């Protein structure tokens, strides 16, 4: 039973991808989705072979489906679903890493001030129309918020968990106040855009955003995955330092990686809450706190959850519901259940 559950978590992105590609305003049958994706992959391989062999080797592959199917699948849904899966993985693994570092079950990526910094950057770009895109501005201010947080938290050359959390609270409050000030001074039509962005959405996802986010999140997740056993060491707290582990350097590396992948996610899709809290706890409840298992399953389950949540957001009504509302509505009952089940206890 445990092995079956492990495999279902690990392979869940495949099922989530197919389901998400099928459902929408224009439904596409699952058989057509699978066939078209496989044929598209064969077309790409053919192009690569043709390039490598200077045109001597190529495959004749055609996709026998209406052009409207191909447009909806490859130009609209596939980049959106891939972006949702990337962001889901990034936010989920960020929560798992920070909870291990701080040994606190309620910590997630927003503790570093990333969300408030990104929100202010987006509000600035939308409200003042300074010629800078929303995503670059949000990304820049997300990184600025992390820099200020870590600078404030560094006391005597060291960053302790308590000083980092307190610095994060200060930076969050600072950027939240600036965002509120911008919203107060803004014109009504622009205010609506900012409020919608703050609730999170994948509506603007395209291949361009996937091409930027994919390498950053992939490298970040791979680094965390390759160092996952060190999270077990950090979860020992002061005992790890006694046995000679350079905990401060390890924490710094993890925080930088988490900040990068979270900043990229928020910059493209807005503020999406609860994923970094809910997904690691689900995996931890099912398989325990060992990060050798927790990290890979958190990546795959985070990707599946976000893809399905976005599918729900764009298909449950005639208009699209912001994804942040969906994740919050799903996250609150889960945490109520978690509280009743564990009584507030938690194993790092």
C-alpha angles and dihedrals in degrees: 000000000000091000091050091051090048092053092045091054092045095049097035094103090066093056092041090052094052094045093048092049092051099049124074145088087304105041118212121198115250092237090056092047094051093044094048093047092050092047091047089053090051090051091053092049089050091053091049092050091047091052095046094047095041092245097311095110125041139141125233103230126164129175108228097205134100116279090239089062091052093047094049094043103041103027102036116017104031097056090043094050092045090050091050091051092048093050092044091054093046096049094043096049091044090058093048093051096047093046089055094046096048094033087226123125094208099055120108137159094283090069088080092059093250096131096048092046092050091046091054091048091052092046090050093051094045098040102043098032091216093167095259118118121248094242098050091045093049091047093049094050092044089058091044090054091052091048092051092046095051091043092052092045095052107098119171090351093303133101113209124192092245095050091047093052092048092047089049090053091051094048092045091052092046096052092039089056091049091049091050090050091052091048090050092052097041131104116256098249093050092045090060091054092053094047090050092049091050090057092058131243142182093204093110096048115127139153090278093060091044091053091054099041098040100069094042095049093039093053091043094051091045092052092050091045092051090050097041095115089059089062087064088055092049091051088067088070116199092002089069090057091050092058091052104265114146094230097173093057091046092050091049092053093049093047092051092050093046091048093052097050093042093048091052091049095049093043092060102034109024128233114340115174138194097029093098090051103038104043099050090048092051091052092043091052091051101041108014132246099300104126093207085074099023097060101052093042092047089055094051097040092047090054093049094046095051094046092051093043090053090048088054091047094055099038109037093077139020088257128047118263116214109259092229089066092051095049091047093049089050095042100052097059089045093054091046088055091045091052092050092047100046101026088224095305119136138180117215 
